[in-house]
Amino acid sequence: MTDWIDDILADEPISNSQIAIVEGLLTSVPYSEEEKKDIERGLIYLTYIEAYQLINKLKEDYVPKDPREQFNKMAKRWQ
């Protein structure tokens, strides 16, 4: 059984704020330039929920620029 909010958002298009978040995260993920361009090209075709899932994936793969943050992220994965 799905949540009621999922039913409402199922057909909603990606929001402007989600586009901005994805574009910001793409600057610091270890993907090839071609993969990043493919993601950017397909953004306008995503639904709200698909964009949410993409943002979560990008956050997992995100590499912080600050070495301390990089270490903290690695340490969390080891626990």
PDB file with SEQRES, HELIX, SHEET and CRYST1 records, atoms N, CA, C and O in Angstrom:
SEQRES   1 A   79  MET THR ASP TRP ILE ASP ASP ILE LEU ALA ASP GLU PRO          
SEQRES   2 A   79  ILE SER ASN SER GLN ILE ALA ILE VAL GLU GLY LEU LEU          
SEQRES   3 A   79  THR SER VAL PRO TYR SER GLU GLU GLU LYS LYS ASP ILE          
SEQRES   4 A   79  GLU ARG GLY LEU ILE TYR LEU THR TYR ILE GLU ALA TYR          
SEQRES   5 A   79  GLN LEU ILE ASN LYS LEU LYS GLU ASP TYR VAL PRO LYS          
SEQRES   6 A   79  ASP PRO ARG GLU GLN PHE ASN LYS MET ALA LYS ARG TRP          
SEQRES   7 A   79  GLN                                                          
HELIX    1 AA1 TRP A    4  LEU A    9  1                                   6    
HELIX    2 AA2 ASN A   16  LEU A   26  1                                  11    
HELIX    3 AA3 GLU A   33  GLY A   42  1                                  10    
HELIX    4 AA4 LEU A   43  TYR A   45  5                                   3    
HELIX    5 AA5 TYR A   48  ASP A   61  1                                  14    
HELIX    6 AA6 PRO A   67  TRP A   78  1                                  12    
CRYST1    1.000    1.000    1.000  90.00  90.00  90.00 P 1           1          
ATOM      1  N   MET A   1       0.834  -1.178   0.000  1.00  0.00           N  
ATOM      2  CA  MET A   1       0.000   0.000   0.000  1.00  0.00           C  
ATOM      3  C   MET A   1       0.879   1.242   0.000  1.00  0.00           C  
ATOM      4  O   MET A   1       1.831   1.319   0.777  1.00  0.00           O  
ATOM      5  N   THR A   2       0.588   2.197  -0.838  1.00  0.00           N  
ATOM      6  CA  THR A   2       1.398   3.404  -0.926  1.00  0.00           C  
ATOM      7  C   THR A   2       0.841   4.493  -0.025  1.00  0.00           C  
ATOM      8  O   THR A   2      -0.329   4.467   0.355  1.00  0.00           O  
ATOM      9  N   ASP A   3       1.682   5.430   0.305  1.00  0.00           N  
ATOM     10  CA  ASP A   3       1.245   6.576   1.094  1.00  0.00           C  
ATOM     11  C   ASP A   3       0.391   7.485   0.234  1.00  0.00           C  
ATOM     12  O   ASP A   3       0.546   7.517  -0.987  1.00  0.00           O  
ATOM     13  N   TRP A   4      -0.490   8.210   0.852  1.00  0.00           N  
ATOM     14  CA  TRP A   4      -1.375   9.115   0.115  1.00  0.00           C  
ATOM     15  C   TRP A   4      -0.590  10.217  -0.580  1.00  0.00           C  
ATOM     16  O   TRP A   4      -0.968  10.657  -1.666  1.00  0.00           O  
ATOM     17  N   ILE A   5       0.491  10.661   0.031  1.00  0.00           N  
ATOM     18  CA  ILE A   5       1.281  11.737  -0.579  1.00  0.00           C  
ATOM     19  C   ILE A   5       1.962  11.241  -1.852  1.00  0.00           C  
ATOM     20  O   ILE A   5       2.123  12.000  -2.808  1.00  0.00           O  
ATOM     21  N   ASP A   6       2.362   9.969  -1.866  1.00  0.00           N  
ATOM     22  CA  ASP A   6       2.965   9.393  -3.070  1.00  0.00           C  
ATOM     23  C   ASP A   6       1.969   9.383  -4.219  1.00  0.00           C  
ATOM     24  O   ASP A   6       2.330   9.622  -5.371  1.00  0.00           O  
ATOM     25  N   ASP A   7       0.715   9.105  -3.895  1.00  0.00           N  
ATOM     26  CA  ASP A   7      -0.321   9.119  -4.929  1.00  0.00           C  
ATOM     27  C   ASP A   7      -0.513  10.515  -5.509  1.00  0.00           C  
ATOM     28  O   ASP A   7      -0.716  10.672  -6.713  1.00  0.00           O  
ATOM     29  N   ILE A   8      -0.448  11.515  -4.658  1.00  0.00           N  
ATOM     30  CA  ILE A   8      -0.618  12.894  -5.120  1.00  0.00           C  
ATOM     31  C   ILE A   8       0.562  13.332  -5.974  1.00  0.00           C  
ATOM     32  O   ILE A   8       0.381  13.975  -7.008  1.00  0.00           O  
ATOM     33  N   LEU A   9       1.770  12.984  -5.541  1.00  0.00           N  
ATOM     34  CA  LEU A   9       2.986  13.441  -6.221  1.00  0.00           C  
ATOM     35  C   LEU A   9       3.398  12.565  -7.400  1.00  0.00           C  
ATOM     36  O   LEU A   9       4.334  12.906  -8.123  1.00  0.00           O  
ATOM     37  N   ALA A  10       2.725  11.462  -7.602  1.00  0.00           N  
ATOM     38  CA  ALA A  10       3.123  10.505  -8.637  1.00  0.00           C  
ATOM     39  C   ALA A  10       3.214  11.141 -10.025  1.00  0.00           C  
ATOM     40  O   ALA A  10       4.117  10.816 -10.795  1.00  0.00           O  
ATOM     41  N   ASP A  11       2.301  12.028 -10.344  1.00  0.00           N  
ATOM     42  CA  ASP A  11       2.293  12.640 -11.671  1.00  0.00           C  
ATOM     43  C   ASP A  11       2.789  14.077 -11.688  1.00  0.00           C  
ATOM     44  O   ASP A  11       2.796  14.718 -12.739  1.00  0.00           O  
ATOM     45  N   GLU A  12       3.203  14.589 -10.534  1.00  0.00           N  
ATOM     46  CA  GLU A  12       3.705  15.959 -10.476  1.00  0.00           C  
ATOM     47  C   GLU A  12       5.066  16.039 -11.166  1.00  0.00           C  
ATOM     48  O   GLU A  12       5.900  15.153 -10.985  1.00  0.00           O  
ATOM     49  N   PRO A  13       5.297  17.082 -11.949  1.00  0.00           N  
ATOM     50  CA  PRO A  13       6.612  17.237 -12.583  1.00  0.00           C  
ATOM     51  C   PRO A  13       7.658  17.681 -11.570  1.00  0.00           C  
ATOM     52  O   PRO A  13       7.331  18.116 -10.466  1.00  0.00           O  
ATOM     53  N   ILE A  14       8.883  17.565 -11.955  1.00  0.00           N  
ATOM     54  CA  ILE A  14       9.998  17.998 -11.120  1.00  0.00           C  
ATOM     55  C   ILE A  14       9.830  19.484 -10.789  1.00  0.00           C  
ATOM     56  O   ILE A  14       9.391  20.265 -11.633  1.00  0.00           O  
ATOM     57  N   SER A  15      10.179  19.867  -9.567  1.00  0.00           N  
ATOM     58  CA  SER A  15      10.052  21.272  -9.164  1.00  0.00           C  
ATOM     59  C   SER A  15      11.347  22.024  -9.483  1.00  0.00           C  
ATOM     60  O   SER A  15      12.401  21.422  -9.685  1.00  0.00           O  
ATOM     61  N   ASN A  16      11.240  23.336  -9.523  1.00  0.00           N  
ATOM     62  CA  ASN A  16      12.424  24.170  -9.790  1.00  0.00           C  
ATOM     63  C   ASN A  16      13.478  23.996  -8.707  1.00  0.00           C  
ATOM     64  O   ASN A  16      14.675  23.998  -8.996  1.00  0.00           O  
ATOM     65  N   SER A  17      13.038  23.845  -7.463  1.00  0.00           N  
ATOM     66  CA  SER A  17      14.010  23.667  -6.384  1.00  0.00           C  
ATOM     67  C   SER A  17      14.743  22.332  -6.519  1.00  0.00           C  
ATOM     68  O   SER A  17      15.928  22.246  -6.200  1.00  0.00           O  
ATOM     69  N   GLN A  18      14.052  21.292  -6.988  1.00  0.00           N  
ATOM     70  CA  GLN A  18      14.714  20.012  -7.198  1.00  0.00           C  
ATOM     71  C   GLN A  18      15.743  20.116  -8.316  1.00  0.00           C  
ATOM     72  O   GLN A  18      16.828  19.542  -8.219  1.00  0.00           O  
ATOM     73  N   ILE A  19      15.410  20.840  -9.370  1.00  0.00           N  
ATOM     74  CA  ILE A  19      16.368  21.040 -10.466  1.00  0.00           C  
ATOM     75  C   ILE A  19      17.617  21.733  -9.944  1.00  0.00           C  
ATOM     76  O   ILE A  19      18.734  21.349 -10.291  1.00  0.00           O  
ATOM     77  N   ALA A  20      17.432  22.749  -9.114  1.00  0.00           N  
ATOM     78  CA  ALA A  20      18.577  23.477  -8.554  1.00  0.00           C  
ATOM     79  C   ALA A  20      19.430  22.574  -7.667  1.00  0.00           C  
ATOM     80  O   ALA A  20      20.658  22.648  -7.706  1.00  0.00           O  
ATOM     81  N   ILE A  21      18.792  21.727  -6.872  1.00  0.00           N  
ATOM     82  CA  ILE A  21      19.531  20.815  -5.995  1.00  0.00           C  
ATOM     83  C   ILE A  21      20.341  19.827  -6.823  1.00  0.00           C  
ATOM     84  O   ILE A  21      21.514  19.589  -6.534  1.00  0.00           O  
ATOM     85  N   VAL A  22      19.725  19.254  -7.849  1.00  0.00           N  
ATOM     86  CA  VAL A  22      20.424  18.282  -8.701  1.00  0.00           C  
ATOM     87  C   VAL A  22      21.613  18.953  -9.380  1.00  0.00           C  
ATOM     88  O   VAL A  22      22.711  18.397  -9.393  1.00  0.00           O  
ATOM     89  N   GLU A  23      21.409  20.129  -9.937  1.00  0.00           N  
ATOM     90  CA  GLU A  23      22.508  20.826 -10.616  1.00  0.00           C  
ATOM     91  C   GLU A  23      23.642  21.142  -9.653  1.00  0.00           C  
ATOM     92  O   GLU A  23      24.811  21.062 -10.030  1.00  0.00           O  
ATOM     93  N   GLY A  24      23.318  21.496  -8.430  1.00  0.00           N  
ATOM     94  CA  GLY A  24      24.351  21.766  -7.434  1.00  0.00           C  
ATOM     95  C   GLY A  24      25.131  20.516  -7.049  1.00  0.00           C  
ATOM     96  O   GLY A  24      26.354  20.556  -6.916  1.00  0.00           O  
ATOM     97  N   LEU A  25      24.429  19.419  -6.875  1.00  0.00           N  
ATOM     98  CA  LEU A  25      25.089  18.170  -6.489  1.00  0.00           C  
ATOM     99  C   LEU A  25      25.937  17.593  -7.617  1.00  0.00           C  
ATOM    100  O   LEU A  25      26.944  16.932  -7.363  1.00  0.00           O  
ATOM    101  N   LEU A  26      25.535  17.838  -8.852  1.00  0.00           N  
ATOM    102  CA  LEU A  26      26.288  17.281  -9.987  1.00  0.00           C  
ATOM    103  C   LEU A  26      27.710  17.830 -10.070  1.00  0.00           C  
ATOM    104  O   LEU A  26      28.567  17.219 -10.707  1.00  0.00           O  
ATOM    105  N   THR A  27      27.969  18.954  -9.447  1.00  0.00           N  
ATOM    106  CA  THR A  27      29.320  19.521  -9.501  1.00  0.00           C  
ATOM    107  C   THR A  27      30.319  18.723  -8.670  1.00  0.00           C  
ATOM    108  O   THR A  27      31.528  18.836  -8.874  1.00  0.00           O  
ATOM    109  N   SER A  28      29.816  17.913  -7.727  1.00  0.00           N  
ATOM    110  CA  SER A  28      30.725  17.201  -6.824  1.00  0.00           C  
ATOM    111  C   SER A  28      30.426  15.716  -6.696  1.00  0.00           C  
ATOM    112  O   SER A  28      30.573  15.141  -5.617  1.00  0.00           O  
ATOM    113  N   VAL A  29      30.013  15.099  -7.781  1.00  0.00           N  
ATOM    114  CA  VAL A  29      29.850  13.647  -7.777  1.00  0.00           C  
ATOM    115  C   VAL A  29      30.866  13.042  -8.738  1.00  0.00           C  
ATOM    116  O   VAL A  29      31.220  13.661  -9.742  1.00  0.00           O  
ATOM    117  N   PRO A  30      31.333  11.839  -8.434  1.00  0.00           N  
ATOM    118  CA  PRO A  30      32.380  11.226  -9.256  1.00  0.00           C  
ATOM    119  C   PRO A  30      31.835  10.526 -10.499  1.00  0.00           C  
ATOM    120  O   PRO A  30      32.157   9.364 -10.747  1.00  0.00           O  
ATOM    121  N   TYR A  31      31.024  11.216 -11.271  1.00  0.00           N  
ATOM    122  CA  TYR A  31      30.465  10.669 -12.506  1.00  0.00           C  
ATOM    123  C   TYR A  31      31.231  11.238 -13.686  1.00  0.00           C  
ATOM    124  O   TYR A  31      31.840  12.304 -13.592  1.00  0.00           O  
ATOM    125  N   SER A  32      31.193  10.521 -14.792  1.00  0.00           N  
ATOM    126  CA  SER A  32      31.819  11.044 -16.008  1.00  0.00           C  
ATOM    127  C   SER A  32      31.010  12.236 -16.497  1.00  0.00           C  
ATOM    128  O   SER A  32      29.841  12.399 -16.148  1.00  0.00           O  
ATOM    129  N   GLU A  33      31.650  13.060 -17.307  1.00  0.00           N  
ATOM    130  CA  GLU A  33      30.969  14.238 -17.847  1.00  0.00           C  
ATOM    131  C   GLU A  33      29.765  13.834 -18.687  1.00  0.00           C  
ATOM    132  O   GLU A  33      28.752  14.534 -18.698  1.00  0.00           O  
ATOM    133  N   GLU A  34      29.866  12.723 -19.383  1.00  0.00           N  
ATOM    134  CA  GLU A  34      28.747  12.248 -20.206  1.00  0.00           C  
ATOM    135  C   GLU A  34      27.552  11.859 -19.328  1.00  0.00           C  
ATOM    136  O   GLU A  34      26.406  12.162 -19.660  1.00  0.00           O  
ATOM    137  N   GLU A  35      27.831  11.183 -18.206  1.00  0.00           N  
ATOM    138  CA  GLU A  35      26.751  10.812 -17.287  1.00  0.00           C  
ATOM    139  C   GLU A  35      26.065  12.056 -16.726  1.00  0.00           C  
ATOM    140  O   GLU A  35      24.840  12.109 -16.627  1.00  0.00           O  
ATOM    141  N   LYS A  36      26.864  13.049 -16.362  1.00  0.00           N  
ATOM    142  CA  LYS A  36      26.305  14.292 -15.822  1.00  0.00           C  
ATOM    143  C   LYS A  36      25.439  14.999 -16.863  1.00  0.00           C  
ATOM    144  O   LYS A  36      24.366  15.508 -16.537  1.00  0.00           O  
ATOM    145  N   LYS A  37      25.893  15.032 -18.096  1.00  0.00           N  
ATOM    146  CA  LYS A  37      25.114  15.672 -19.159  1.00  0.00           C  
ATOM    147  C   LYS A  37      23.821  14.914 -19.426  1.00  0.00           C  
ATOM    148  O   LYS A  37      22.786  15.530 -19.681  1.00  0.00           O  
ATOM    149  N   ASP A  38      23.865  13.581 -19.371  1.00  0.00           N  
ATOM    150  CA  ASP A  38      22.658  12.779 -19.554  1.00  0.00           C  
ATOM    151  C   ASP A  38      21.629  13.091 -18.463  1.00  0.00           C  
ATOM    152  O   ASP A  38      20.435  13.216 -18.736  1.00  0.00           O  
ATOM    153  N   ILE A  39      22.108  13.211 -17.238  1.00  0.00           N  
ATOM    154  CA  ILE A  39      21.215  13.547 -16.129  1.00  0.00           C  
ATOM    155  C   ILE A  39      20.605  14.932 -16.355  1.00  0.00           C  
ATOM    156  O   ILE A  39      19.399  15.117 -16.194  1.00  0.00           O  
ATOM    157  N   GLU A  40      21.436  15.895 -16.726  1.00  0.00           N  
ATOM    158  CA  GLU A  40      20.941  17.254 -16.961  1.00  0.00           C  
ATOM    159  C   GLU A  40      19.914  17.288 -18.088  1.00  0.00           C  
ATOM    160  O   GLU A  40      18.898  17.976 -17.982  1.00  0.00           O  
ATOM    161  N   ARG A  41      20.173  16.547 -19.166  1.00  0.00           N  
ATOM    162  CA  ARG A  41      19.241  16.522 -20.297  1.00  0.00           C  
ATOM    163  C   ARG A  41      17.895  15.920 -19.927  1.00  0.00           C  
ATOM    164  O   ARG A  41      16.861  16.335 -20.452  1.00  0.00           O  
ATOM    165  N   GLY A  42      17.902  14.961 -19.042  1.00  0.00           N  
ATOM    166  CA  GLY A  42      16.675  14.271 -18.688  1.00  0.00           C  
ATOM    167  C   GLY A  42      15.904  14.878 -17.529  1.00  0.00           C  
ATOM    168  O   GLY A  42      14.831  14.386 -17.178  1.00  0.00           O  
ATOM    169  N   LEU A  43      16.431  15.940 -16.927  1.00  0.00           N  
ATOM    170  CA  LEU A  43      15.788  16.512 -15.746  1.00  0.00           C  
ATOM    171  C   LEU A  43      14.339  16.916 -15.984  1.00  0.00           C  
ATOM    172  O   LEU A  43      13.477  16.619 -15.156  1.00  0.00           O  
ATOM    173  N   ILE A  44      14.057  17.575 -17.080  1.00  0.00           N  
ATOM    174  CA  ILE A  44      12.705  18.105 -17.282  1.00  0.00           C  
ATOM    175  C   ILE A  44      11.666  17.012 -17.498  1.00  0.00           C  
ATOM    176  O   ILE A  44      10.466  17.281 -17.437  1.00  0.00           O  
ATOM    177  N   TYR A  45      12.108  15.792 -17.748  1.00  0.00           N  
ATOM    178  CA  TYR A  45      11.186  14.692 -17.978  1.00  0.00           C  
ATOM    179  C   TYR A  45      10.884  13.895 -16.711  1.00  0.00           C  
ATOM    180  O   TYR A  45      10.047  12.992 -16.731  1.00  0.00           O  
ATOM    181  N   LEU A  46      11.561  14.223 -15.606  1.00  0.00           N  
ATOM    182  CA  LEU A  46      11.378  13.482 -14.367  1.00  0.00           C  
ATOM    183  C   LEU A  46      10.120  13.921 -13.631  1.00  0.00           C  
ATOM    184  O   LEU A  46       9.696  15.073 -13.721  1.00  0.00           O  
ATOM    185  N   THR A  47       9.539  12.987 -12.907  1.00  0.00           N  
ATOM    186  CA  THR A  47       8.444  13.337 -12.011  1.00  0.00           C  
ATOM    187  C   THR A  47       9.053  13.797 -10.688  1.00  0.00           C  
ATOM    188  O   THR A  47      10.259  13.676 -10.470  1.00  0.00           O  
ATOM    189  N   TYR A  48       8.220  14.314  -9.831  1.00  0.00           N  
ATOM    190  CA  TYR A  48       8.665  14.781  -8.524  1.00  0.00           C  
ATOM    191  C   TYR A  48       9.329  13.655  -7.739  1.00  0.00           C  
ATOM    192  O   TYR A  48      10.380  13.847  -7.128  1.00  0.00           O  
ATOM    193  N   ILE A  49       8.709  12.486  -7.760  1.00  0.00           N  
ATOM    194  CA  ILE A  49       9.245  11.343  -6.997  1.00  0.00           C  
ATOM    195  C   ILE A  49      10.544  10.830  -7.603  1.00  0.00           C  
ATOM    196  O   ILE A  49      11.473  10.491  -6.870  1.00  0.00           O  
ATOM    197  N   GLU A  50      10.622  10.769  -8.927  1.00  0.00           N  
ATOM    198  CA  GLU A  50      11.873  10.338  -9.579  1.00  0.00           C  
ATOM    199  C   GLU A  50      13.003  11.310  -9.258  1.00  0.00           C  
ATOM    200  O   GLU A  50      14.141  10.898  -9.036  1.00  0.00           O  
ATOM    201  N   ALA A  51      12.684  12.597  -9.233  1.00  0.00           N  
ATOM    202  CA  ALA A  51      13.695  13.597  -8.894  1.00  0.00           C  
ATOM    203  C   ALA A  51      14.141  13.432  -7.450  1.00  0.00           C  
ATOM    204  O   ALA A  51      15.326  13.571  -7.148  1.00  0.00           O  
ATOM    205  N   TYR A  52      13.212  13.141  -6.563  1.00  0.00           N  
ATOM    206  CA  TYR A  52      13.537  12.907  -5.161  1.00  0.00           C  
ATOM    207  C   TYR A  52      14.502  11.726  -5.026  1.00  0.00           C  
ATOM    208  O   TYR A  52      15.475  11.792  -4.276  1.00  0.00           O  
ATOM    209  N   GLN A  53      14.225  10.662  -5.751  1.00  0.00           N  
ATOM    210  CA  GLN A  53      15.094   9.485  -5.717  1.00  0.00           C  
ATOM    211  C   GLN A  53      16.476   9.802  -6.292  1.00  0.00           C  
ATOM    212  O   GLN A  53      17.488   9.339  -5.767  1.00  0.00           O  
ATOM    213  N   LEU A  54      16.521  10.584  -7.361  1.00  0.00           N  
ATOM    214  CA  LEU A  54      17.797  10.987  -7.953  1.00  0.00           C  
ATOM    215  C   LEU A  54      18.599  11.826  -6.967  1.00  0.00           C  
ATOM    216  O   LEU A  54      19.807  11.633  -6.832  1.00  0.00           O  
ATOM    217  N   ILE A  55      17.945  12.747  -6.282  1.00  0.00           N  
ATOM    218  CA  ILE A  55      18.625  13.594  -5.299  1.00  0.00           C  
ATOM    219  C   ILE A  55      19.225  12.731  -4.193  1.00  0.00           C  
ATOM    220  O   ILE A  55      20.363  12.959  -3.781  1.00  0.00           O  
ATOM    221  N   ASN A  56      18.481  11.753  -3.713  1.00  0.00           N  
ATOM    222  CA  ASN A  56      19.013  10.863  -2.675  1.00  0.00           C  
ATOM    223  C   ASN A  56      20.246  10.109  -3.168  1.00  0.00           C  
ATOM    224  O   ASN A  56      21.221   9.968  -2.430  1.00  0.00           O  
ATOM    225  N   LYS A  57      20.208   9.630  -4.395  1.00  0.00           N  
ATOM    226  CA  LYS A  57      21.358   8.919  -4.975  1.00  0.00           C  
ATOM    227  C   LYS A  57      22.565   9.849  -5.091  1.00  0.00           C  
ATOM    228  O   LYS A  57      23.686   9.468  -4.755  1.00  0.00           O  
ATOM    229  N   LEU A  58      22.326  11.070  -5.568  1.00  0.00           N  
ATOM    230  CA  LEU A  58      23.425  12.031  -5.706  1.00  0.00           C  
ATOM    231  C   LEU A  58      24.016  12.397  -4.348  1.00  0.00           C  
ATOM    232  O   LEU A  58      25.227  12.580  -4.227  1.00  0.00           O  
ATOM    233  N   LYS A  59      23.174  12.503  -3.334  1.00  0.00           N  
ATOM    234  CA  LYS A  59      23.672  12.813  -1.993  1.00  0.00           C  
ATOM    235  C   LYS A  59      24.552  11.690  -1.462  1.00  0.00           C  
ATOM    236  O   LYS A  59      25.545  11.946  -0.781  1.00  0.00           O  
ATOM    237  N   GLU A  60      24.192  10.446  -1.771  1.00  0.00           N  
ATOM    238  CA  GLU A  60      25.020   9.305  -1.348  1.00  0.00           C  
ATOM    239  C   GLU A  60      26.382   9.348  -2.028  1.00  0.00           C  
ATOM    240  O   GLU A  60      27.401   9.059  -1.400  1.00  0.00           O  
ATOM    241  N   ASP A  61      26.402   9.706  -3.305  1.00  0.00           N  
ATOM    242  CA  ASP A  61      27.640   9.705  -4.088  1.00  0.00           C  
ATOM    243  C   ASP A  61      28.424  11.004  -3.984  1.00  0.00           C  
ATOM    244  O   ASP A  61      29.557  11.082  -4.460  1.00  0.00           O  
ATOM    245  N   TYR A  62      27.842  12.014  -3.374  1.00  0.00           N  
ATOM    246  CA  TYR A  62      28.454  13.335  -3.253  1.00  0.00           C  
ATOM    247  C   TYR A  62      29.790  13.258  -2.525  1.00  0.00           C  
ATOM    248  O   TYR A  62      29.901  12.594  -1.494  1.00  0.00           O  
ATOM    249  N   VAL A  63      30.802  13.932  -3.055  1.00  0.00           N  
ATOM    250  CA  VAL A  63      32.122  13.984  -2.431  1.00  0.00           C  
ATOM    251  C   VAL A  63      32.340  15.409  -1.929  1.00  0.00           C  
ATOM    252  O   VAL A  63      32.517  16.329  -2.727  1.00  0.00           O  
ATOM    253  N   PRO A  64      32.326  15.594  -0.597  1.00  0.00           N  
ATOM    254  CA  PRO A  64      32.532  16.942  -0.054  1.00  0.00           C  
ATOM    255  C   PRO A  64      33.901  17.479  -0.421  1.00  0.00           C  
ATOM    256  O   PRO A  64      34.855  16.721  -0.599  1.00  0.00           O  
ATOM    257  N   LYS A  65      33.987  18.788  -0.531  1.00  0.00           N  
ATOM    258  CA  LYS A  65      35.265  19.416  -0.874  1.00  0.00           C  
ATOM    259  C   LYS A  65      36.179  19.540   0.347  1.00  0.00           C  
ATOM    260  O   LYS A  65      37.402  19.508   0.210  1.00  0.00           O  
ATOM    261  N   ASP A  66      35.607  19.678   1.514  1.00  0.00           N  
ATOM    262  CA  ASP A  66      36.376  19.814   2.750  1.00  0.00           C  
ATOM    263  C   ASP A  66      36.890  18.442   3.187  1.00  0.00           C  
ATOM    264  O   ASP A  66      36.094  17.516   3.345  1.00  0.00           O  
ATOM    265  N   PRO A  67      38.202  18.289   3.384  1.00  0.00           N  
ATOM    266  CA  PRO A  67      38.757  16.994   3.789  1.00  0.00           C  
ATOM    267  C   PRO A  67      38.155  16.455   5.092  1.00  0.00           C  
ATOM    268  O   PRO A  67      38.000  15.244   5.248  1.00  0.00           O  
ATOM    269  N   ARG A  68      37.824  17.333   6.010  1.00  0.00           N  
ATOM    270  CA  ARG A  68      37.217  16.888   7.272  1.00  0.00           C  
ATOM    271  C   ARG A  68      35.853  16.258   6.999  1.00  0.00           C  
ATOM    272  O   ARG A  68      35.522  15.215   7.563  1.00  0.00           O  
ATOM    273  N   GLU A  69      35.068  16.892   6.137  1.00  0.00           N  
ATOM    274  CA  GLU A  69      33.763  16.339   5.782  1.00  0.00           C  
ATOM    275  C   GLU A  69      33.919  15.004   5.048  1.00  0.00           C  
ATOM    276  O   GLU A  69      33.118  14.090   5.242  1.00  0.00           O  
ATOM    277  N   GLN A  70      34.951  14.894   4.207  1.00  0.00           N  
ATOM    278  CA  GLN A  70      35.211  13.641   3.500  1.00  0.00           C  
ATOM    279  C   GLN A  70      35.494  12.530   4.508  1.00  0.00           C  
ATOM    280  O   GLN A  70      34.966  11.424   4.393  1.00  0.00           O  
ATOM    281  N   PHE A  71      36.336  12.838   5.499  1.00  0.00           N  
ATOM    282  CA  PHE A  71      36.675  11.852   6.518  1.00  0.00           C  
ATOM    283  C   PHE A  71      35.439  11.451   7.311  1.00  0.00           C  
ATOM    284  O   PHE A  71      35.218  10.265   7.558  1.00  0.00           O  
ATOM    285  N   ASN A  72      34.627  12.439   7.716  1.00  0.00           N  
ATOM    286  CA  ASN A  72      33.424  12.140   8.493  1.00  0.00           C  
ATOM    287  C   ASN A  72      32.450  11.267   7.698  1.00  0.00           C  
ATOM    288  O   ASN A  72      31.812  10.376   8.261  1.00  0.00           O  
ATOM    289  N   LYS A  73      32.339  11.518   6.412  1.00  0.00           N  
ATOM    290  CA  LYS A  73      31.457  10.710   5.578  1.00  0.00           C  
ATOM    291  C   LYS A  73      31.972   9.272   5.485  1.00  0.00           C  
ATOM    292  O   LYS A  73      31.192   8.323   5.561  1.00  0.00           O  
ATOM    293  N   MET A  74      33.287   9.117   5.322  1.00  0.00           N  
ATOM    294  CA  MET A  74      33.870   7.770   5.279  1.00  0.00           C  
ATOM    295  C   MET A  74      33.677   7.062   6.610  1.00  0.00           C  
ATOM    296  O   MET A  74      33.355   5.874   6.643  1.00  0.00           O  
ATOM    297  N   ALA A  75      33.875   7.788   7.711  1.00  0.00           N  
ATOM    298  CA  ALA A  75      33.738   7.181   9.039  1.00  0.00           C  
ATOM    299  C   ALA A  75      32.318   6.693   9.272  1.00  0.00           C  
ATOM    300  O   ALA A  75      32.119   5.644   9.885  1.00  0.00           O  
ATOM    301  N   LYS A  76      31.328   7.438   8.793  1.00  0.00           N  
ATOM    302  CA  LYS A  76      29.926   7.017   8.948  1.00  0.00           C  
ATOM    303  C   LYS A  76      29.666   5.724   8.192  1.00  0.00           C  
ATOM    304  O   LYS A  76      28.894   4.881   8.650  1.00  0.00           O  
ATOM    305  N   ARG A  77      30.293   5.564   7.058  1.00  0.00           N  
ATOM    306  CA  ARG A  77      30.096   4.339   6.265  1.00  0.00           C  
ATOM    307  C   ARG A  77      30.714   3.127   6.938  1.00  0.00           C  
ATOM    308  O   ARG A  77      30.223   2.010   6.775  1.00  0.00           O  
ATOM    309  N   TRP A  78      31.793   3.334   7.699  1.00  0.00           N  
ATOM    310  CA  TRP A  78      32.465   2.225   8.361  1.00  0.00           C  
ATOM    311  C   TRP A  78      31.708   1.746   9.582  1.00  0.00           C  
ATOM    312  O   TRP A  78      31.913   0.615  10.023  1.00  0.00           O  
ATOM    313  N   GLN A  79      30.856   2.556  10.132  1.00  0.00           N  
ATOM    314  CA  GLN A  79      30.149   2.184  11.373  1.00  0.00           C  
ATOM    315  C   GLN A  79      29.022   1.252  11.108  1.00  0.00           C  
ATOM    316  O   GLN A  79      28.328   0.842  12.039  1.00  0.00           O  
TER     317      GLN A  79                                                      
END                                                                             
